[in-house]
Coordinates of N, CA and C in Angstrom, one line a residue:
X1 N 0.8 -1.1 0.1 CA 0.0 0.0 0.0 C 0.7 1.3 -0.1
X2 N 0.7 2.4 -0.9 CA 1.5 3.4 -0.9 C 1.5 4.1 0.2
X3 N 2.7 4.7 0.6 CA 3.0 5.4 1.9 C 3.4 7.1 1.2
X4 N 2.9 7.9 1.9 CA 2.9 9.3 1.5 C 3.3 10.1 2.8
X5 N 4.1 11.3 2.5 CA 4.5 12.2 3.6 C 3.7 13.6 3.2
X6 N 3.1 13.9 4.5 CA 2.4 15.4 4.2 C 3.1 16.3 4.9
X7 N 3.2 17.5 4.5 CA 4.0 18.6 5.1 C 3.0 19.8 4.9
X8 N 2.7 20.8 6.2 CA 2.0 22.0 5.9 C 3.1 23.1 6.1
X9 N 3.1 24.0 4.8 CA 3.8 25.1 4.9 C 3.2 26.4 4.5
X10 N 3.4 27.3 5.4 CA 2.7 28.6 5.2 C 2.8 29.4 3.7
X11 N 1.8 29.3 2.8 CA 1.7 29.7 1.7 C 0.3 30.6 1.2
X12 N 0.3 31.4 0.4 CA -0.9 31.9 -0.1 C -0.9 32.0 -1.3
X13 N -2.0 31.9 -2.2 CA -2.1 31.9 -3.7 C -2.3 33.5 -4.1
X14 N -1.7 33.8 -5.1 CA -1.7 35.2 -5.5 C -2.3 35.3 -6.7
X15 N -3.6 36.1 -7.1 CA -4.0 36.1 -8.3 C -3.6 37.3 -9.1
X16 N -2.8 36.7 -10.5 CA -2.4 38.0 -11.2 C -3.0 38.0 -12.5
X17 N -2.8 39.1 -13.0 CA -3.5 39.4 -14.4 C -3.4 38.0 -15.4
X18 N -2.1 37.3 -15.5 CA -1.9 36.4 -16.6 C -2.0 35.0 -15.7
X19 N -2.6 34.6 -14.4 CA -2.7 33.5 -13.9 C -2.5 33.7 -12.3
X20 N -2.0 32.7 -11.8 CA -1.6 32.8 -10.3 C -0.5 31.8 -9.9
X21 N -0.1 32.2 -8.5 CA 1.2 31.6 -8.2 C 1.1 31.4 -6.8
X22 N 1.7 30.6 -6.3 CA 1.9 30.2 -4.8 C 3.2 31.2 -4.4
X23 N 2.9 31.8 -3.3 CA 3.8 32.4 -2.5 C 4.1 32.1 -1.2
X24 N 5.3 32.2 -0.6 CA 5.7 31.8 0.8 C 5.1 32.6 1.7
X25 N 4.7 32.3 2.8 CA 4.1 33.2 4.0 C 5.2 33.1 5.0
X26 N 6.4 32.2 4.8 CA 7.2 32.1 5.9 C 7.9 30.8 5.4
X27 N 9.0 30.6 6.3 CA 10.1 29.4 6.0 C 9.8 28.3 7.0
X28 N 9.0 28.5 7.9 CA 9.0 27.4 8.9 C 7.6 26.5 8.7
X29 N 7.7 25.2 8.8 CA 6.9 24.1 8.7 C 5.8 24.3 9.7
X30 N 4.4 24.3 9.7 CA 3.5 24.6 10.7 C 3.3 23.5 11.7
X31 N 3.9 22.3 11.4 CA 3.7 21.1 12.2 C 4.6 20.2 11.7
X32 N 4.9 19.1 12.4 CA 5.7 18.0 12.0 C 5.1 17.2 10.7
X33 N 5.8 17.0 9.9 CA 5.5 16.1 8.6 C 4.9 14.8 9.3
X34 N 3.9 14.4 8.6 CA 3.1 13.1 8.9 C 3.0 12.0 7.7
X35 N 3.2 10.8 8.2 CA 3.0 9.9 7.0 C 1.7 9.1 7.2
X36 N 1.1 9.1 5.8 CA -0.2 8.5 5.8 C 0.0 7.1 4.7
X37 N -1.1 6.3 4.9 CA -1.1 5.0 3.9 C -2.3 5.0 3.3
X38 N -2.2 5.0 1.8 CA -3.6 5.1 1.2 C -3.5 4.4 0.1
X39 N -4.4 3.7 -0.5 CA -4.5 2.6 -1.6 C -5.5 3.3 -2.7
X40 N -6.2 4.5 -2.4 CA -7.1 5.0 -3.7 C -7.0 6.6 -3.4
X41 N -7.4 7.2 -4.3 CA -7.4 8.7 -4.3 C -8.4 9.3 -3.4
X42 N -9.7 8.7 -3.1 CA -10.4 9.2 -2.1 C -9.8 9.1 -0.7
X43 N -9.1 8.2 -0.3 CA -8.6 7.9 1.0 C -7.3 8.8 1.2
X44 N -6.5 9.1 0.2 CA -5.7 10.2 0.2 C -6.3 11.4 0.5
X45 N -7.5 11.9 -0.2 CA -7.9 13.4 0.1 C -8.5 13.3 1.5
X46 N -9.0 12.3 2.0 CA -9.6 12.1 3.5 C -8.5 12.3 4.6
X47 N -7.3 11.6 4.2 CA -6.3 11.7 5.1 C -5.6 13.1 5.1
X48 N -5.6 13.8 3.9 CA -5.2 15.2 3.9 C -6.0 16.0 4.6
X49 N -7.1 15.9 4.2 CA -8.1 16.8 5.1 C -7.9 16.5 6.7
X50 N -7.8 15.4 7.1 CA -7.6 15.3 8.6 C -6.4 15.9 9.1
X51 N -5.4 15.7 8.0 CA -4.1 16.4 8.6 C -4.4 17.9 8.7
X52 N -4.9 18.3 7.7 CA -5.1 20.0 7.6 C -6.0 20.5 8.8
X53 N -7.1 19.7 9.1 CA -7.8 20.0 10.2 C -7.0 19.9 11.5
X54 N -6.0 19.0 11.7 CA -5.1 18.9 12.7 C -4.2 20.4 12.6
X55 N -3.9 20.8 11.5 CA -3.0 22.0 11.5 C -3.9 23.2 12.0
X56 N -4.9 23.3 11.7 CA -5.8 24.6 11.8 C -6.1 24.5 13.4
X57 N -6.3 23.5 13.9 CA -6.1 23.3 15.4 C -5.0 24.1 16.1
X58 N -3.8 23.9 15.6 CA -2.6 24.2 16.1 C -2.1 25.6 15.5
X59 N -2.8 25.9 14.5 CA -2.2 27.2 13.7 C -3.5 27.9 13.2
X60 N -4.7 28.4 14.2 CA -5.6 29.0 13.5 C -5.7 30.0 12.7
X61 N -6.4 30.4 11.7 CA -6.3 31.4 10.9 C -5.0 31.5 10.0
X62 N -4.4 30.5 9.9 CA -3.1 30.6 8.8 C -3.4 30.2 7.8
X63 N -2.8 30.7 6.7 CA -3.0 30.2 5.4 C -1.8 29.2 5.1
X64 N -2.2 28.2 4.5 CA -1.1 27.0 4.6 C -1.4 26.3 3.2
X65 N -0.5 25.4 2.7 CA -0.7 24.4 1.5 C -0.1 23.3 2.2
X66 N -0.5 22.1 1.7 CA 0.0 20.8 2.0 C 0.8 20.2 1.0
X67 N 2.1 19.8 1.2 CA 2.8 19.3 0.2 C 2.9 17.7 0.5
X68 N 2.6 17.0 -0.4 CA 2.5 15.3 -0.5 C 3.6 14.8 -1.4
X69 N 4.3 14.0 -0.9 CA 5.3 13.3 -1.4 C 5.3 11.8 -1.2
X70 N 6.1 11.2 -2.1 CA 6.3 9.7 -2.0 C 7.6 9.4 -2.3
X71 N 8.0 8.1 -2.0 CA 9.4 7.8 -2.4 C 9.3 7.5 -3.8
X72 N 10.6 7.9 -4.6 CA 10.6 7.3 -6.1 C 10.3 5.9 -6.3
X73 N 9.7 5.8 -7.4 CA 9.3 4.4 -7.5 C 8.0 3.6 -7.0
X74 N 7.5 4.3 -6.2 CA 6.3 4.0 -5.5 C 5.1 4.0 -6.3
X75 N 4.2 3.2 -6.4 CA 3.2 3.1 -7.5 C 2.0 3.9 -6.8
X76 N 1.6 5.1 -7.4 CA 0.5 5.9 -6.7 C -0.7 5.3 -7.1
X77 N -1.9 5.7 -6.5 CA -3.2 5.2 -6.7 C -3.7 5.7 -8.1
X78 N -4.3 4.8 -8.8 CA -4.9 5.2 -10.1 C -5.8 6.5 -10.1
X79 N -5.3 7.6 -11.0 CA -6.0 8.8 -10.8 C -5.3 9.8 -10.0
X80 N -4.2 9.5 -9.5 CA -3.8 10.4 -8.3 C -3.1 11.7 -9.0
X81 N -2.4 11.8 -9.9 CA -2.1 12.9 -10.8 C -3.1 13.8 -11.3
X82 N -4.0 13.3 -11.8 CA -5.3 14.0 -12.3 C -6.0 14.7 -11.1
X83 N -6.1 13.9 -10.1 CA -6.8 14.5 -8.8 C -5.8 15.6 -8.2
X84 N -4.5 15.5 -8.3 CA -3.7 16.5 -7.8 C -3.8 17.7 -8.7
X85 N -3.7 17.6 -10.1 CA -4.0 18.6 -10.8 C -5.4 19.4 -10.8
X86 N -6.3 18.6 -10.5 CA -7.6 19.4 -10.6 C -7.9 19.6 -9.1
X87 N -6.9 19.7 -8.2 CA -7.1 20.3 -6.8 C -8.3 19.4 -6.0
X88 N -8.2 18.1 -6.0 CA -9.1 17.0 -5.6 C -8.5 16.5 -4.4
X89 N -7.5 17.1 -4.0 CA -6.6 16.2 -2.9 C -6.8 17.0 -1.6
X90 N -7.3 18.3 -1.5 CA -7.4 19.2 -0.4 C -6.0 19.7 0.0
X91 N -5.1 19.7 -1.0 CA -4.0 20.1 -0.9 C -3.9 21.8 -0.6
X92 N -4.6 22.5 -1.1 CA -4.9 24.1 -0.9 C -6.2 24.4 -0.3
X93 N -6.7 23.3 0.5 CA -8.0 23.7 1.0 C -8.1 24.8 2.1
X94 N -7.0 25.1 2.6 CA -6.8 26.1 3.5 C -5.9 27.3 3.0
X95 N -5.6 27.4 1.7 CA -4.8 28.3 1.2 C -5.5 29.5 0.8
X96 N -4.9 30.7 1.4 CA -5.9 32.1 1.1 C -5.6 32.5 -0.4
X97 N -6.6 32.5 -1.3 CA -6.4 33.2 -2.6 C -6.6 34.6 -2.6
X98 N -5.6 35.1 -2.8 CA -5.6 36.9 -2.8 C -5.5 37.4 -4.0
X99 N -6.6 38.6 -4.2 CA -6.4 39.4 -5.3 C -5.7 40.6 -4.9
X100 N -4.4 40.8 -5.2 CA -3.7 41.9 -4.6 C -4.2 43.3 -4.9
X101 N -4.7 43.6 -6.0 CA -5.3 45.1 -6.6 C -6.6 44.7 -7.1
X102 N -7.6 44.3 -6.4 CA -9.0 44.4 -6.9 C -9.5 45.7 -7.4
X103 N -10.1 45.7 -8.5 CA -10.5 46.9 -9.1 C -11.7 47.4 -8.1
X104 N -11.8 48.8 -7.9 CA -12.6 49.5 -7.1 C -14.2 48.9 -7.8
X105 N -15.2 49.2 -6.9 CA -16.4 48.8 -7.1 C -17.2 50.1 -7.5
X106 N -17.8 50.1 -8.9 CA -18.6 51.1 -9.4 C -18.0 52.7 -9.5
X107 N -19.2 53.3 -9.7 CA -18.5 54.8 -9.8 C -18.1 55.6 -8.5
X108 N -18.5 55.0 -7.4 CA -18.1 55.6 -6.0 C -16.8 55.2 -5.6
X109 N -16.1 54.4 -6.3 CA -14.7 53.9 -5.9 C -14.6 53.2 -4.6
X110 N -15.7 52.5 -4.3 CA -15.8 51.6 -3.1 C -14.8 50.4 -3.3
X111 N -14.2 50.0 -2.3 CA -13.2 48.9 -2.3 C -13.6 47.6 -3.0
X112 N -12.8 46.8 -3.7 CA -13.3 45.6 -4.4 C -12.9 44.4 -3.4
X113 N -13.2 43.3 -3.9 CA -12.9 42.3 -3.1 C -11.3 41.5 -3.1
X114 N -10.8 41.5 -1.9 CA -9.4 41.0 -2.0 C -9.3 39.4 -1.8
X115 N -10.2 38.9 -1.1 CA -10.4 37.4 -0.9 C -11.8 37.1 -1.1
X116 N -12.2 36.1 -1.8 CA -13.5 35.5 -1.8 C -14.0 34.5 -0.9
X117 N -12.7 34.0 -0.4 CA -12.8 32.8 0.6 C -13.3 31.5 0.0
X118 N -13.5 30.4 0.9 CA -13.8 29.4 0.6 C -14.5 28.6 1.8
X119 N -14.8 27.1 1.7 CA -15.4 26.8 3.0 C -14.4 26.7 4.4
X120 N -13.2 26.9 4.0 CA -12.2 27.1 5.3 C -11.4 28.3 5.2
X121 N -11.4 29.3 4.1 CA -10.9 30.6 4.1 C -11.6 31.6 4.3
X122 N -11.3 33.0 4.7 CA -12.3 34.0 4.7 C -12.4 34.9 3.6
X123 N -13.6 35.6 3.5 CA -14.1 36.6 2.8 C -13.3 37.8 3.5
X124 N -12.8 38.9 2.3 CA -12.3 40.2 2.8 C -12.5 41.1 1.6
X125 N -12.9 42.2 2.3 CA -13.1 43.5 1.5 C -11.8 44.1 1.4
X126 N -11.3 44.8 0.2 CA -9.9 45.4 0.3 C -9.7 46.3 1.2
X127 N -8.7 46.2 2.1 CA -8.3 47.5 3.2 C -9.3 47.2 4.5
X128 N -10.1 46.1 4.4 CA -10.8 45.6 5.8 C -10.0 44.3 6.2
X129 N -10.3 44.1 7.6 CA -10.2 43.0 8.1 C -10.7 41.8 7.7
X130 N -10.4 40.4 7.3 CA -11.1 39.4 6.9 C -12.2 39.1 7.9
X131 N -13.2 38.2 7.4 CA -14.2 38.0 8.5 C -14.1 36.3 8.8
X132 N -14.0 36.3 10.2 CA -13.6 34.8 10.7 C -14.9 34.5 11.3
X133 N -15.1 33.2 11.8 CA -16.2 32.7 12.5 C -16.2 33.6 14.1
X134 N -17.3 33.9 14.5 CA -17.3 34.7 15.7 C -17.1 33.8 17.0
X135 N -16.8 34.5 18.0 CA -16.5 33.7 19.2 C -17.9 33.1 19.9
X136 N -19.0 33.8 19.6 CA -20.2 33.3 19.8 C -21.1 33.5 18.8
X137 N -22.1 32.6 18.4 CA -22.7 32.4 17.1 C -23.5 33.7 17.1
X138 N -23.8 34.1 15.8 CA -24.5 35.3 15.3 C -25.7 34.8 14.5
X139 N -26.5 35.5 13.8 CA -27.5 35.3 13.0 C -27.1 34.8 11.6
X140 N -25.9 34.9 11.3 CA -25.4 34.4 10.1 C -24.7 33.1 9.9
X141 N -24.3 32.6 11.1 CA -23.4 31.3 11.2 C -24.4 30.3 10.6
X142 N -25.6 30.2 11.1 CA -26.5 29.1 10.6 C -26.7 29.2 9.1
X143 N -27.2 30.3 8.7 CA -27.3 30.4 7.0 C -26.1 30.2 6.3
X144 N -24.9 30.4 6.9 CA -23.7 30.2 6.2 C -23.4 28.6 6.2
X145 N -24.1 27.7 6.8 CA -23.8 26.0 6.8 C -22.4 25.8 6.8
X146 N -21.7 26.3 7.5 CA -20.6 25.8 7.7 C -19.2 26.5 6.8
X147 N -19.7 27.4 5.7 CA -19.0 28.0 4.8 C -18.5 29.3 5.2
X148 N -17.0 29.3 5.6 CA -16.8 30.3 6.0 C -16.6 31.7 5.1
X149 N -16.4 31.4 3.9 CA -16.3 32.5 3.0 C -17.8 33.3 2.8
X150 N -18.8 32.2 2.6 CA -20.1 32.7 2.5 C -20.3 33.6 3.8
X151 N -20.0 33.3 4.9 CA -20.5 33.7 6.1 C -19.7 35.4 6.2
X152 N -18.5 35.4 5.9 CA -18.3 36.9 5.6 C -18.5 37.7 4.7
X153 N -19.1 37.0 3.5 CA -19.7 37.6 2.5 C -21.1 38.2 3.1
X154 N -21.9 37.3 3.9 CA -23.0 37.7 4.5 C -22.8 39.0 5.4
X155 N -21.8 38.9 6.4 CA -21.5 40.1 7.0 C -21.2 41.3 6.3
X156 N -20.6 41.1 5.3 CA -20.2 42.4 4.6 C -21.4 43.0 3.8
X157 N -22.4 42.4 3.3 CA -23.5 42.5 2.7 C -24.4 43.1 3.9
X158 N -24.5 42.5 5.0 CA -25.3 43.2 6.1 C -24.8 44.5 6.6
X159 N -23.5 44.6 6.6 CA -22.9 45.9 7.1 C -23.4 46.9 6.2
X160 N -23.5 46.6 5.0 CA -23.9 47.7 3.8 C -25.6 48.0 4.0
X161 N -26.2 47.0 4.4 CA -27.5 47.3 4.8 C -27.8 48.1 6.1
X162 N -27.0 47.9 7.0 CA -27.0 48.6 8.1 C -26.7 50.0 7.8
X163 N -25.7 50.4 7.1 CA -25.1 51.6 6.7 C -26.4 52.4 6.2
X164 N -27.2 51.8 5.0 CA -28.2 52.5 4.3 C -29.5 52.6 5.1
X165 N -29.6 51.8 6.2 CA -30.7 52.0 7.0 C -30.6 52.4 8.4
X166 N -29.3 52.9 8.6 CA -28.9 53.3 10.1 C -29.2 52.2 11.2
X167 N -28.9 51.2 10.8 CA -28.8 50.1 11.8 C -30.7 49.6 11.9
X168 N -31.6 50.1 11.3 CA -32.9 49.5 11.6 C -33.2 48.2 10.7
X169 N -32.3 47.8 9.8 CA -32.8 46.7 9.0 C -31.6 45.6 8.9
X170 N -31.8 44.6 8.5 CA -30.9 43.5 8.5 C -30.8 42.8 7.1
X171 N -29.9 42.2 6.7 CA -29.7 41.7 5.2 C -30.8 40.5 5.1
X172 N -31.0 39.7 6.0 CA -31.8 38.7 5.9 C -33.5 39.1 6.0
X173 N -33.8 40.2 6.2 CA -35.1 41.1 5.9 C -35.5 41.0 4.5
X174 N -34.6 41.0 3.6 CA -34.7 41.4 2.3 C -34.5 40.2 1.3
X175 N -33.7 39.3 1.6 CA -33.5 37.9 0.9 C -33.1 36.7 1.8
X176 N -33.5 35.5 1.2 CA -33.2 34.3 1.8 C -31.8 33.8 1.6
X177 N -31.2 33.2 2.5 CA -29.9 32.7 2.4 C -29.4 32.1 1.1
X178 N -30.3 31.2 0.7 CA -30.2 30.6 -0.6 C -30.0 31.3 -1.8
X179 N -30.9 32.3 -1.8 CA -30.7 33.3 -2.9 C -29.4 34.2 -2.8
X180 N -29.1 34.4 -1.5 CA -27.7 35.3 -1.6 C -26.6 34.4 -1.8
X181 N -26.8 33.0 -1.7 CA -25.6 32.0 -2.0 C -25.3 32.0 -3.5
X182 N -26.4 32.5 -4.2 CA -26.0 32.4 -5.8 C -25.4 33.7 -5.9
X183 N -25.6 34.7 -5.5 CA -24.7 35.9 -5.8 C -23.2 35.8 -5.2
X184 N -23.0 34.9 -4.0 CA -21.7 34.9 -3.4 C -20.8 33.6 -4.6
X185 N -21.6 32.9 -4.9 CA -21.2 31.9 -5.7 C -20.7 32.3 -7.1
X186 N -21.6 33.2 -7.5 CA -21.4 34.1 -8.7 C -20.3 35.3 -8.4
X187 N -19.7 35.4 -7.5 CA -18.6 36.4 -7.2 C -19.4 37.8 -7.5
X188 N -20.5 37.9 -7.1 CA -21.0 39.3 -7.0 C -20.7 40.2 -5.9
X189 N -20.2 41.2 -6.1 CA -19.6 42.1 -4.8 C -20.7 42.2 -3.8
X190 N -20.9 41.9 -2.5 CA -22.1 42.2 -1.6 C -22.5 43.2 -1.7
X191 N -21.8 44.6 -2.0 CA -22.4 45.9 -2.1 C -23.3 46.0 -3.4
X192 N -23.0 45.3 -4.5 CA -23.8 45.4 -5.4 C -25.2 44.5 -5.3
X193 N -25.4 43.4 -4.6 CA -26.3 42.8 -4.0 C -27.2 43.5 -3.1
X194 N -26.7 44.3 -2.3 CA -27.6 45.2 -1.6 C -28.1 46.4 -2.4
X195 N -27.3 46.8 -3.4 CA -27.7 48.0 -4.0 C -29.0 47.4 -4.8
X196 N -29.2 46.3 -5.3 CA -30.2 45.7 -5.9 C -31.5 45.8 -5.2
X197 N -31.5 46.0 -4.0 CA -32.4 45.8 -3.0 C -33.1 47.4 -3.1
X198 N -32.4 48.3 -3.8 CA -33.0 49.7 -4.0 C -33.4 50.3 -2.5
X199 N -32.3 50.0 -1.5 CA -32.8 50.8 -0.1 C -32.6 52.2 -0.4
X200 N -33.4 53.0 0.3 CA -33.3 54.3 0.5 C -32.6 54.7 1.7
X201 N -31.6 55.6 1.8 CA -30.9 55.9 2.9 C -32.0 56.4 3.9
X202 N -32.2 55.9 5.2 CA -33.0 56.4 6.2 C -32.5 57.5 7.1
X203 N -33.2 58.3 7.3 CA -32.6 59.5 8.2 C -32.8 59.0 9.6
X204 N -31.9 59.5 10.4 CA -31.8 59.1 11.8 C -32.8 59.8 12.6

């Protein structure tokens, strides 16, 4: 049965005009490498995910990628290289994907999206802090259904609603989470989605 070595390294993925590249975020391994044994691609992916979850407990909120290696001459499971090329082994599941110079939104020049996030990585508006899970549950944790990026997108959209209504209304007063998820998955800026509600700024 093939044996693989997993190593977690601090990296992030930088999106550039002509593609994307992995960049180092430090030169120290986030934990000791571990060895797994797996005889099919699904088992490799599952054990990589288990290793990644261990890393997040030791190094919460860190962006990292997992390097997988095996001894020369080892027969890899069928479909291994294809799964690696198509990001199906969870090797970058916790890697932050950063747009370093997002285009400003609309005519007002409001900031664009620096990170769209994923199930395990945060959403971030350029120039603002990324959104992480709260210490105590709030009204967006349940609608996000365990998806960290969507949770942050909901929070950003709700902040825009609150600004327009001086805190008198909430995002979920205007749309269901399922409808909003379509906007997130389509990489619609949360402010654009709120703009479509045609809210009128309320006077205090």
